mmCIF file of C-alpha atoms and ligand atoms in Angstrom:
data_model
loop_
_atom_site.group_PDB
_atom_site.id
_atom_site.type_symbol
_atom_site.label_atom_id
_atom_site.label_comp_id
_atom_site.label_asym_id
_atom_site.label_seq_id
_atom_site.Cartn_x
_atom_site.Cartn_y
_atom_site.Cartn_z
ATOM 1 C CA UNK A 822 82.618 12.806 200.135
ATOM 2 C CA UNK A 823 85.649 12.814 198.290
ATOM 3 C CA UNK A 824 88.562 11.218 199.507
ATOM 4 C CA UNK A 825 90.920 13.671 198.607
ATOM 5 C CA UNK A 826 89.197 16.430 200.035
ATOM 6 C CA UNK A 827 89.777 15.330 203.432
ATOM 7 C CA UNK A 828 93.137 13.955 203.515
ATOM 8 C CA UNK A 829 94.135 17.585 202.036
ATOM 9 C CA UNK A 830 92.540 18.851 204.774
ATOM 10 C CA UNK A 831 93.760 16.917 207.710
ATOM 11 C CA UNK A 832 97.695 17.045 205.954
ATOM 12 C CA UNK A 833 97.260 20.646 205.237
ATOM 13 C CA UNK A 834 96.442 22.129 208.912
ATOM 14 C CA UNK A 835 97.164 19.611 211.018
ATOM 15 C CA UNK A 836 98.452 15.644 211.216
ATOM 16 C CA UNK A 837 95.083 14.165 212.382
ATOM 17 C CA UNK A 838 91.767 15.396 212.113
ATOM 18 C CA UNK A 839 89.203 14.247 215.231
ATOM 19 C CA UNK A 840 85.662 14.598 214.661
ATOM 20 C CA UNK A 841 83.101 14.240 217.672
ATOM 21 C CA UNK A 842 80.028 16.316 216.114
ATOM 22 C CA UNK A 843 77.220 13.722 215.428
ATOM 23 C CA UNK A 844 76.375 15.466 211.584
ATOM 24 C CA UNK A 845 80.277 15.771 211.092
ATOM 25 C CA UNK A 846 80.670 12.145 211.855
ATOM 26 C CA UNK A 847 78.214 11.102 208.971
ATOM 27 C CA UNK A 848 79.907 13.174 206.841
ATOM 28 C CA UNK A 849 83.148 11.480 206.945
ATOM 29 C CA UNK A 850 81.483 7.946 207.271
ATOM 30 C CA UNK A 851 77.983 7.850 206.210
ATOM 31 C CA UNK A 852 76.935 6.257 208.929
ATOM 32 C CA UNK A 853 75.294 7.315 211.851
ATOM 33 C CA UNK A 854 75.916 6.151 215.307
ATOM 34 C CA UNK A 855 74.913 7.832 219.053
ATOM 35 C CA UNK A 856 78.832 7.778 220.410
ATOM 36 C CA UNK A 857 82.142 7.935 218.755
ATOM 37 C CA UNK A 858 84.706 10.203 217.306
ATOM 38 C CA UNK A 859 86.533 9.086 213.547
ATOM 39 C CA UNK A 860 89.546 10.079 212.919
ATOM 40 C CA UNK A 861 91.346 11.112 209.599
ATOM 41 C CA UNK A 862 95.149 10.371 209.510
ATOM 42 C CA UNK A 863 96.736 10.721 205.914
ATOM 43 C CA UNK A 864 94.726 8.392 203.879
ATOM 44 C CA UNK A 865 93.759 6.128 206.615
ATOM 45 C CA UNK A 866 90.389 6.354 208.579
ATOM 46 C CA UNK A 867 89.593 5.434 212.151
ATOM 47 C CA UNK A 868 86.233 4.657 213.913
ATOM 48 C CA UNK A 869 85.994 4.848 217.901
ATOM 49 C CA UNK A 870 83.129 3.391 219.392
ATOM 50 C CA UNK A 871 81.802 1.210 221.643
ATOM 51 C CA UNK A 872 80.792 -2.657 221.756
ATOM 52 C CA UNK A 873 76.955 -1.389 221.058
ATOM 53 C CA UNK A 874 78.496 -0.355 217.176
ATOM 54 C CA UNK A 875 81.650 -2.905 216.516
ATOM 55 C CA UNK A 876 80.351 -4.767 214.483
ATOM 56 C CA UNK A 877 77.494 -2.162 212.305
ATOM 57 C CA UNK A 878 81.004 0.021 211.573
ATOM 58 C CA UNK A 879 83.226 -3.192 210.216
ATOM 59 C CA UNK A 880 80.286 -4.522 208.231
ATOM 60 C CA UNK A 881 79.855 -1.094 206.723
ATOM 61 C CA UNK A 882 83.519 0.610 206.637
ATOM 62 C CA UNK A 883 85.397 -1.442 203.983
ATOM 63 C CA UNK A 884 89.362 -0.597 204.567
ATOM 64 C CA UNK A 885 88.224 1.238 208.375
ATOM 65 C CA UNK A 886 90.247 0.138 211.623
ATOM 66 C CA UNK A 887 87.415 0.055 213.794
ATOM 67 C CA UNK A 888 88.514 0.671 217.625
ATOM 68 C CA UNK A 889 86.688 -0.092 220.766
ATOM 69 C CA UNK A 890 86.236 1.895 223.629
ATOM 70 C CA UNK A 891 86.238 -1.835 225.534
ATOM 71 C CA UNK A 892 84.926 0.371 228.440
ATOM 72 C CA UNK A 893 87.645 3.146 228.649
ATOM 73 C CA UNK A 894 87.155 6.561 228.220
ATOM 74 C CA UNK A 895 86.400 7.697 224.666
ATOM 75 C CA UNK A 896 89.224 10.423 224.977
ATOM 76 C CA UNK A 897 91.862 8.476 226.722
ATOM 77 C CA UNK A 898 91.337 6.055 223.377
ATOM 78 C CA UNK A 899 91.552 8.956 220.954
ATOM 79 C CA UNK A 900 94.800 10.028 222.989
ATOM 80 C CA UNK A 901 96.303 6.091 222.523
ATOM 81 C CA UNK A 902 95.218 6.191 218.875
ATOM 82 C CA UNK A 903 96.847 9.795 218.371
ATOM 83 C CA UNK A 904 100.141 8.594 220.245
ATOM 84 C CA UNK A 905 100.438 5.466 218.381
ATOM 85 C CA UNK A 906 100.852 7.633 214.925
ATOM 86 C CA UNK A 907 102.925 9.938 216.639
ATOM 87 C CA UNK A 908 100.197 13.384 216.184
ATOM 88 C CA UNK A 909 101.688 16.453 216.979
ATOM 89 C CA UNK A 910 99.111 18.382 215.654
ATOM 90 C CA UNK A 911 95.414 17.403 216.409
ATOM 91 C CA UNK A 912 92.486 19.103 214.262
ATOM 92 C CA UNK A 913 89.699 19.286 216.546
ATOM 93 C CA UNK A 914 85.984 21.399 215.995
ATOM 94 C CA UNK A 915 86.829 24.189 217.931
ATOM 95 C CA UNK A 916 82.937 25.249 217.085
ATOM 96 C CA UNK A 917 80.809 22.750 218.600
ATOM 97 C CA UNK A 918 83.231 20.837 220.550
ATOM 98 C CA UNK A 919 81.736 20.845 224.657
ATOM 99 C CA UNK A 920 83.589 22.145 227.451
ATOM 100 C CA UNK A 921 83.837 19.030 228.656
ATOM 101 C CA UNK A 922 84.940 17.394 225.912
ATOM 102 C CA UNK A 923 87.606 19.529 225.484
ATOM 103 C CA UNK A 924 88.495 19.434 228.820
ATOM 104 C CA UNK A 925 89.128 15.620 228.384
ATOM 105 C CA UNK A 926 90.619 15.556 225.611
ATOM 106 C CA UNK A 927 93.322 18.312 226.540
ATOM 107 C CA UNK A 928 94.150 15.776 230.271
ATOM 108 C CA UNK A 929 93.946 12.499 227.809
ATOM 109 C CA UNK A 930 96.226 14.256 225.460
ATOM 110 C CA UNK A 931 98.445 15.440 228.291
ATOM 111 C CA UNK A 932 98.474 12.010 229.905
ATOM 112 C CA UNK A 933 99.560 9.952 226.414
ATOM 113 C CA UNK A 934 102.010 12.126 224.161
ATOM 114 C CA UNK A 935 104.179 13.611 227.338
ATOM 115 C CA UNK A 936 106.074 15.506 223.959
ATOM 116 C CA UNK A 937 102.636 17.683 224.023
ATOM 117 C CA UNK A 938 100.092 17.948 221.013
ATOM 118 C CA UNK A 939 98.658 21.256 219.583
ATOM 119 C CA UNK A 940 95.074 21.578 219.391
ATOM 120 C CA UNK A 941 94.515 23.160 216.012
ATOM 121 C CA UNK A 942 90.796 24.614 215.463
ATOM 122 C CA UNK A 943 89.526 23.091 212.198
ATOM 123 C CA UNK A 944 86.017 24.005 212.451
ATOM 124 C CA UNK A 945 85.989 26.257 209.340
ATOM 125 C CA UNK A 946 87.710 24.218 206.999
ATOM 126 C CA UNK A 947 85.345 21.075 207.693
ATOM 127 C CA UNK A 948 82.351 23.406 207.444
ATOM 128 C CA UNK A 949 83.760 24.860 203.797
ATOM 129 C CA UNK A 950 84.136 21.271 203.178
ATOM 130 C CA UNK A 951 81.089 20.420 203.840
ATOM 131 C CA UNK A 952 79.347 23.218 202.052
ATOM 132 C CA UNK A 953 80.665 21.655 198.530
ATOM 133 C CA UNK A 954 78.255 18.803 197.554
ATOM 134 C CA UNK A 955 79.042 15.993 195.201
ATOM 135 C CA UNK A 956 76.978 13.915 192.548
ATOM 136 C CA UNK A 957 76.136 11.500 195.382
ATOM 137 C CA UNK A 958 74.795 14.196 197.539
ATOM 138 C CA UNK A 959 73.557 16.195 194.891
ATOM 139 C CA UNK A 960 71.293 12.975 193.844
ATOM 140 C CA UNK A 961 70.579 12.254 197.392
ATOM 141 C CA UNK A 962 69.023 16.075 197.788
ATOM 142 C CA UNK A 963 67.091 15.960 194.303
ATOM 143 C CA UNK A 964 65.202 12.744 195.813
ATOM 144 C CA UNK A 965 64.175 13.936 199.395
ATOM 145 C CA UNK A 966 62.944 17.317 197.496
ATOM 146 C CA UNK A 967 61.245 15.315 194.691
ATOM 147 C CA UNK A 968 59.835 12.897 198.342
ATOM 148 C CA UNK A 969 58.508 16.319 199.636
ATOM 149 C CA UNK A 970 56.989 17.223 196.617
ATOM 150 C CA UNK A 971 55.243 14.244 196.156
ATOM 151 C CA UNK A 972 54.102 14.612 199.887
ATOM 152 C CA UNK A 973 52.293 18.313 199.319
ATOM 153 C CA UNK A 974 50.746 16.877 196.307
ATOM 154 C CA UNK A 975 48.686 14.585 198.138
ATOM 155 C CA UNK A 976 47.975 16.092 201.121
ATOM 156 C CA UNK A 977 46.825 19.536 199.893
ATOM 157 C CA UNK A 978 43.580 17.789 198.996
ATOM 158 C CA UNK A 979 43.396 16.943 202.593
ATOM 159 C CA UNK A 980 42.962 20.606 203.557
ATOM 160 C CA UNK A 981 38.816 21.272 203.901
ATOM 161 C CA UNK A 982 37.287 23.424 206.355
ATOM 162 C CA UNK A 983 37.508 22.414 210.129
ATOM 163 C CA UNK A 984 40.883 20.663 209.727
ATOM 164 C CA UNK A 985 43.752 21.258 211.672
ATOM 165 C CA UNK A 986 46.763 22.888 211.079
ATOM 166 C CA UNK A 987 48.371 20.151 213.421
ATOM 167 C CA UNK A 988 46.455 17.694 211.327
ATOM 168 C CA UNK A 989 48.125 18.831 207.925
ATOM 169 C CA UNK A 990 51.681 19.092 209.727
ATOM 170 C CA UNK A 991 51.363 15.268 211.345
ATOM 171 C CA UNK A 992 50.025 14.039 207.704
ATOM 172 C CA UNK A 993 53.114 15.783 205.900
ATOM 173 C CA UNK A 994 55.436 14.057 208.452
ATOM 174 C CA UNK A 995 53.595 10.830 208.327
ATOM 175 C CA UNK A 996 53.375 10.772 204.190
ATOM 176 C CA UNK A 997 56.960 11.833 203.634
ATOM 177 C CA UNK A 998 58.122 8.719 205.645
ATOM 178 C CA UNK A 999 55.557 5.870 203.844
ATOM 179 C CA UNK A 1000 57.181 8.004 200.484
ATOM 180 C CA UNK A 1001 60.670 6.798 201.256
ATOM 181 C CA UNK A 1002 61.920 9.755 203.747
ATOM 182 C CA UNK A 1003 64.114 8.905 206.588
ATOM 183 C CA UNK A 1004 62.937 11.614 208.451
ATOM 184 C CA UNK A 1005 61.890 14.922 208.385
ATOM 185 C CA UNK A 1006 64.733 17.770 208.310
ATOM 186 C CA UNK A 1007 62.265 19.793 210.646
ATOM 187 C CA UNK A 1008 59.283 20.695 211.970
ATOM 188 C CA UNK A 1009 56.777 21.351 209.356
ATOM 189 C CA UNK A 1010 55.067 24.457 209.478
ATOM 190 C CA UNK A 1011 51.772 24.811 208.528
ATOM 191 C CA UNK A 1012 50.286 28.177 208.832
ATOM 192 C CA UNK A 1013 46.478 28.925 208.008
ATOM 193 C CA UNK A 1014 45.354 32.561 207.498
ATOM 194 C CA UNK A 1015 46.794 35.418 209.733
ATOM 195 C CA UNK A 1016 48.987 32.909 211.085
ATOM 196 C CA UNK A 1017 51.040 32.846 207.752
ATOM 197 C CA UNK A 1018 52.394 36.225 209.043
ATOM 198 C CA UNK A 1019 54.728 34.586 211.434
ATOM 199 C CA UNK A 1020 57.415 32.854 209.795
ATOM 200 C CA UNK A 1021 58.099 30.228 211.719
ATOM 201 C CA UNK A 1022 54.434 29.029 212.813
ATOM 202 C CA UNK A 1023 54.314 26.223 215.047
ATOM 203 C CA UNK A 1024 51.642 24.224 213.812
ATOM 204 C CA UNK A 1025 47.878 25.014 216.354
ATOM 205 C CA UNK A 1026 44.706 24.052 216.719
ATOM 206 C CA UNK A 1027 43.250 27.020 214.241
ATOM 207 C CA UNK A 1028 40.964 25.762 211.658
ATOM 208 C CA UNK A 1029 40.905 25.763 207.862
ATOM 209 C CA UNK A 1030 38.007 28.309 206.990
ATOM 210 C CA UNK A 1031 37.474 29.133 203.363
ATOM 211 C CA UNK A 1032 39.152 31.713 202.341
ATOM 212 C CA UNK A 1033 42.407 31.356 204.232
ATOM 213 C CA UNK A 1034 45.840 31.272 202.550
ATOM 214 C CA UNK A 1035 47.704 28.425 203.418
ATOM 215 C CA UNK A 1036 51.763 28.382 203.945
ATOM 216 C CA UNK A 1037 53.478 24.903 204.494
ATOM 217 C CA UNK A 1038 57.377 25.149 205.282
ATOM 218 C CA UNK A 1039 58.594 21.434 204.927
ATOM 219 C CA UNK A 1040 61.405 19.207 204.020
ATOM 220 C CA UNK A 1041 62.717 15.503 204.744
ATOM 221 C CA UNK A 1042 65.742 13.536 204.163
ATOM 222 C CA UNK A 1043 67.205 10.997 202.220
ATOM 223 C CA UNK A 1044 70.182 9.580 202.249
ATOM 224 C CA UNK A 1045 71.377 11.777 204.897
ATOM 225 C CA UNK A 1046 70.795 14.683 202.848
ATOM 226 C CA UNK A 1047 67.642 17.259 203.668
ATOM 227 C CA UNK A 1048 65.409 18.928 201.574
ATOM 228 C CA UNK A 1049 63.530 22.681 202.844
ATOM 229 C CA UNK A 1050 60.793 23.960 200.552
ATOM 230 C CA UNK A 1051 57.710 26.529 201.249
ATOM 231 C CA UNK A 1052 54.386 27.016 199.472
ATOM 232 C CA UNK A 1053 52.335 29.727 199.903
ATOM 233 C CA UNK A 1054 48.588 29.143 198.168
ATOM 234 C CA UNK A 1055 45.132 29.567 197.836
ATOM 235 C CA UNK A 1056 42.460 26.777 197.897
ATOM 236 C CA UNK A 1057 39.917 28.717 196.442
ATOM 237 C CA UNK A 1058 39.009 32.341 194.559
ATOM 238 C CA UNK A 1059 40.149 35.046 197.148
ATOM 239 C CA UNK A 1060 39.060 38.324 197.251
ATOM 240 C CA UNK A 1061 41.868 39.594 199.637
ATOM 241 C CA UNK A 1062 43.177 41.907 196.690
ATOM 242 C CA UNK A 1063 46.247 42.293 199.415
ATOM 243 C CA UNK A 1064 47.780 39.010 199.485
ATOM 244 C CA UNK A 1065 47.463 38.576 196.349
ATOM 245 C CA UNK A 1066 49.606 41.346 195.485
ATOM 246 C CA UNK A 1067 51.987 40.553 197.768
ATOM 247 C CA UNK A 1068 51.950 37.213 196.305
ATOM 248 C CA UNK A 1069 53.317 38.336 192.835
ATOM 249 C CA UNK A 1070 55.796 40.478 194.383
ATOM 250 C CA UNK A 1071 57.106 37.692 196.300
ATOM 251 C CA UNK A 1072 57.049 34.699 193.777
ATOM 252 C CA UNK A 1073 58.906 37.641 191.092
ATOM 253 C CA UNK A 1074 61.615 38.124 193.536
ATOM 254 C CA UNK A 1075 62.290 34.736 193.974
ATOM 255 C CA UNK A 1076 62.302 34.267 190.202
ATOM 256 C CA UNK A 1077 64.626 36.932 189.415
ATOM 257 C CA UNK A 1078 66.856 35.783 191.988
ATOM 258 C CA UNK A 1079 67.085 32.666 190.678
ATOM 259 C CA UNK A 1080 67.616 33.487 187.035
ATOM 260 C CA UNK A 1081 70.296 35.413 188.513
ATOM 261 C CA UNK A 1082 72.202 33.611 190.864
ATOM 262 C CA UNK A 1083 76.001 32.589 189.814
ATOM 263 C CA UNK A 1084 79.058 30.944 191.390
ATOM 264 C CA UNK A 1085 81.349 33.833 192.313
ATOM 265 C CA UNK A 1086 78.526 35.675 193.759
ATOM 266 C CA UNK A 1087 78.693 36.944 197.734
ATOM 267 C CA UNK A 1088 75.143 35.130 199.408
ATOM 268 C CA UNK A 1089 74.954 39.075 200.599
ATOM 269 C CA UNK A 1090 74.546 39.952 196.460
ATOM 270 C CA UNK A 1091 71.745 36.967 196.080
ATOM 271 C CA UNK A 1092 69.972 38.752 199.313
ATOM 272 C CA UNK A 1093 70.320 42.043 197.766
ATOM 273 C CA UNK A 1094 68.333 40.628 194.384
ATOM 274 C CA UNK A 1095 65.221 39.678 196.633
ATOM 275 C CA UNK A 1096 65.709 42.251 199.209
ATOM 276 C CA UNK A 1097 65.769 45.337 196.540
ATOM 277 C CA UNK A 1098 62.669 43.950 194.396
ATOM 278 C CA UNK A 1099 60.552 43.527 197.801
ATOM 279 C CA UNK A 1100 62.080 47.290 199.087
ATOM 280 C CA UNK A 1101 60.727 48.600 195.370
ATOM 281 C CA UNK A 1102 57.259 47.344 196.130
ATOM 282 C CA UNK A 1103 56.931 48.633 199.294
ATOM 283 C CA UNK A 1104 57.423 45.599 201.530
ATOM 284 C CA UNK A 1105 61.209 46.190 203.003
ATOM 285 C CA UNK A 1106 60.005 45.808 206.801
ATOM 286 C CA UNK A 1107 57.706 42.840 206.183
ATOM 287 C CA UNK A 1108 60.564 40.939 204.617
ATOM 288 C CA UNK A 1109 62.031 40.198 208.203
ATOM 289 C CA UNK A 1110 64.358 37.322 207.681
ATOM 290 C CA UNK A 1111 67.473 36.466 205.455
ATOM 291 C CA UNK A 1112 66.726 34.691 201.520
ATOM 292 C CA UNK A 1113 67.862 31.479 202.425
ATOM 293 C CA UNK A 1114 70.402 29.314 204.085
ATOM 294 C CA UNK A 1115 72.719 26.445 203.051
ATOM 295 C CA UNK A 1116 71.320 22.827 203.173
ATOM 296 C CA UNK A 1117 72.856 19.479 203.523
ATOM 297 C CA UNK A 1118 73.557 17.174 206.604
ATOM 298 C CA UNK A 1119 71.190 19.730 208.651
ATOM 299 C CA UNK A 1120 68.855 22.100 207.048
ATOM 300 C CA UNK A 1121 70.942 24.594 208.234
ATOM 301 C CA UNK A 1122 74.189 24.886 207.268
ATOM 302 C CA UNK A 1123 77.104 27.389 205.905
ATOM 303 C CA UNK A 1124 76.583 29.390 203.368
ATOM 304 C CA UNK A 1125 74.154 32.837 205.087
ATOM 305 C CA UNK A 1126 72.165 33.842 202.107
ATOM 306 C CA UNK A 1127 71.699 37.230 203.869
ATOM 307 C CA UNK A 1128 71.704 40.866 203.531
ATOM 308 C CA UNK A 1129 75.600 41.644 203.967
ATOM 309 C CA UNK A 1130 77.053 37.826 203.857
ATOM 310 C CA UNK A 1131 80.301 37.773 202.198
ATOM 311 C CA UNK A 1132 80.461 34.210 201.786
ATOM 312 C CA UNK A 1133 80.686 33.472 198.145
ATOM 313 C CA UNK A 1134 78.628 30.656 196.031
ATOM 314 C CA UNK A 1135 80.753 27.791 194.615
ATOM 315 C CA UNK A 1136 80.001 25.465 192.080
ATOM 316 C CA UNK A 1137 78.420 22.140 194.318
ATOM 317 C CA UNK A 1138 76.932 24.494 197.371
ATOM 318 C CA UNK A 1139 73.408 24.015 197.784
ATOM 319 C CA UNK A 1140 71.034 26.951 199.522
ATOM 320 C CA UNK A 1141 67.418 27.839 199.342
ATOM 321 C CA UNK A 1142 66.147 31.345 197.718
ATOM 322 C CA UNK A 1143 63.091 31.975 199.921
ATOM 323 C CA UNK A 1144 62.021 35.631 200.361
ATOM 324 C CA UNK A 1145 58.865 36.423 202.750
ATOM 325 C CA UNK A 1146 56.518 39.293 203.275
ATOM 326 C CA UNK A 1147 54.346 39.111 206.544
ATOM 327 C CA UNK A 1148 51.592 41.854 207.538
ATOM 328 C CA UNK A 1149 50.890 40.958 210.717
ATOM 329 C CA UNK A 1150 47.292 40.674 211.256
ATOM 330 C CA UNK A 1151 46.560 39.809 207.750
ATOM 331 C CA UNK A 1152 48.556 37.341 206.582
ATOM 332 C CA UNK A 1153 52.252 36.278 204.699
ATOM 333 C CA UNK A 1154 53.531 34.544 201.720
ATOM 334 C CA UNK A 1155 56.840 33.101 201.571
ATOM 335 C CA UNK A 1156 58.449 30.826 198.400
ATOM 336 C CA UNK A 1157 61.588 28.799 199.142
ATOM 337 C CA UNK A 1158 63.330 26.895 196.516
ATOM 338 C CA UNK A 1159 66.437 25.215 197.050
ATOM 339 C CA UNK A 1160 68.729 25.022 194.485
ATOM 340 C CA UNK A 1161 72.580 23.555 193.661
ATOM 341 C CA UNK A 1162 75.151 25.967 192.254
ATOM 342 C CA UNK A 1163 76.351 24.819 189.364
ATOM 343 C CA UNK A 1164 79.222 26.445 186.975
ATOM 344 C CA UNK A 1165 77.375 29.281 185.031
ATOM 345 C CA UNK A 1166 74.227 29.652 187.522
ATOM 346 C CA UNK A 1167 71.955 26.888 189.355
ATOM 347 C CA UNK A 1168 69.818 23.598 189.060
ATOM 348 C CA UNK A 1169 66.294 24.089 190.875
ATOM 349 C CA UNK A 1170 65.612 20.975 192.735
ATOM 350 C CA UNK A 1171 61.943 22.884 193.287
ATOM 351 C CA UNK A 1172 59.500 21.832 190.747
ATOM 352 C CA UNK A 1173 56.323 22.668 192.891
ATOM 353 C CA UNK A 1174 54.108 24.845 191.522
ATOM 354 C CA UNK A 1175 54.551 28.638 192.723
ATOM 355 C CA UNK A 1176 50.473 29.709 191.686
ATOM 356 C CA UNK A 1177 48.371 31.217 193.576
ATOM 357 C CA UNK A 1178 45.372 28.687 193.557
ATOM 358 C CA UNK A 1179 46.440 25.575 194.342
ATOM 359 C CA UNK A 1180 44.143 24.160 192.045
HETATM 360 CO CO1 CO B 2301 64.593 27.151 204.645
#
């Protein structure tokens, strides 16, 4: 993160900035802990927590004040760190913040600045924030996608007849963590046959029988920082003269997205790319989801790459292109890469191989 960023954003909207949400928390420390809230005050930098963390956040947060709970409420500390600096104004994630914790922070508020202090909803500017990535993140990305990579690689050999698709799935997870992965960002989907239809598969107990197409959905982190990336193949020579259409019409619409993607773009325009090449071959109802999706601290995240998004692409956001088409009964394909914006178009962090045999 850059410093700056942050103490533009907590002087622009508001005096102090508190952060509860678990991925938000990272984000302004890099570390992750269970319980706490950070706070951003000017240039200075606050970590709440409890005995369980003292002394992992000062060994880690050089030129932090680390404060203890010491057993009181988490909000009736926030509200004695707030009235010590004299906040008026109190940034808070009006998004994802809990009844309850807003609740208690409003009657801890109330209790320690008797002068009151405006809640101001800040949700939107961390989020924008968030959605700009730096070299460090950038870097952190590339390596859990080049992790994943190095994953599929091994384990597609793994995929004979009579295995699992709950075998393949565990075996991802399991690989991508003896790579280097911290974690996966998700639940890997592996989808074999006329299960590749559904988009988001949860991995069964169907068999590998020759002939099916295969579609894995799967991404880990590192650093923090996820990767999302789907492969749609065949193991052997198929006959299904269907698929394999559909196939090329997918893996061409990603393409041409890609070539074409540019900062300055709406995500609805990048959907639009995808969405009119699949519509001109005659799949617009079995492309039933959006192109992609931002990525970072969750797989998740701002920007929507989807039809009618006005949210536009800036230089540093990160999202995945990944256009579907699903006959149910029969079978889907999807392709996701996920790729940074960078100032005249984008850096693929997707090197995979988009063919239709896998080998
Ligand atoms: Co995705």
């Amino acid at each position: 993160m850059e410093k700056n960023e942050s103490n533009n954003l907590a002087k622009t909207y508001c005096d102090c900035l508190v952060v509860l949400d678990d991925d938000n928390r990272f984000f302004y420390s890099k570390l992750r802990t269970s319980f706490g809230a950070v706070l951003v005050y000017g240039d200075h930098r606050v970590y709440i927590s409890d005995g369980r963390y003292e002394y992992f956040l000062k060994s880690h947060l050089m030129g932090w004040e680390i404060v203890c709970t010491n057993g009181a409420q988490l909000f009736d500390t926030i509200a004695k760190e707030c009235a010590k600096r004299g906040v008026a104004r109190l940034g808070f994630e009006n998004a994802t913040i809990l009844k309850t914790q807003y609740d208690g922070l409003i009657k801890s508020l109330s209790t320690a600045i008797p002068t009151g202090c405006t809640l101001v909803p800040c949700s939107d500017k961390i989020r924008d924030e968030k959605s700009i990535k730096n070299a460090e993140m950038i870097e952190c990305t590339a390596e859990a996608q080049r992790i994943a990579e190095e994953t599929l690689a091994k384990v597609i050999p793994l995929i004979k007849i009579g295995i699992t698709e709950r075998e393949i799935a565990a075996r991802i997870e399991y690989e991508m963590i003896l790579l280097g992965a911290e974690t996966k960002s998700f639940d890997t989907i592996v989808a074999f046959g006329e299960n590749s239809a559904k988009p988001h598969h949860a991995p069964s107990y169907r068999k590998f029988a020759k002939g099916d197409i295969v579609l894995v959905d799967m991404g880990c982190k590192f650093g923090g920082y996820c990767s999302d990336m789907t492969r749609t193949f065949f193991l052997s020579e198929s006959d299904n003269q269907e698929l394999i259409t559909i196939h090329g019409v997918v893996t061409e619409a990603q393409k041409y997205a890609i070539k074409n993607t540019r900062p300055g773009m709406t995500c609805g325009e990048v959907d639009a790319m995808c969405r009119e090449y699949i519509k001109s071959n005659g799949y617009e109802k079995e492309f039933s989801h959006g192109t992609g999706h931002g990525v970072g601290i969750a797989v998740h995240e701002y920007p929507r790459v989807g039809a009618g998004s006005e949210d536009i692409l800036k230089e540093g956001m990160i999202i995945t292109i990944e256009p579907g088409i699903y006959v149910q009964g029969l079978g889907g394909v999807r392709m996701e890469d996920m790729v940074v914006v960078t100032h005249d178009g984008v850096r693929n962090f997707t090197k995979f191989s988009k063919n239709l045999y896998s080998k």
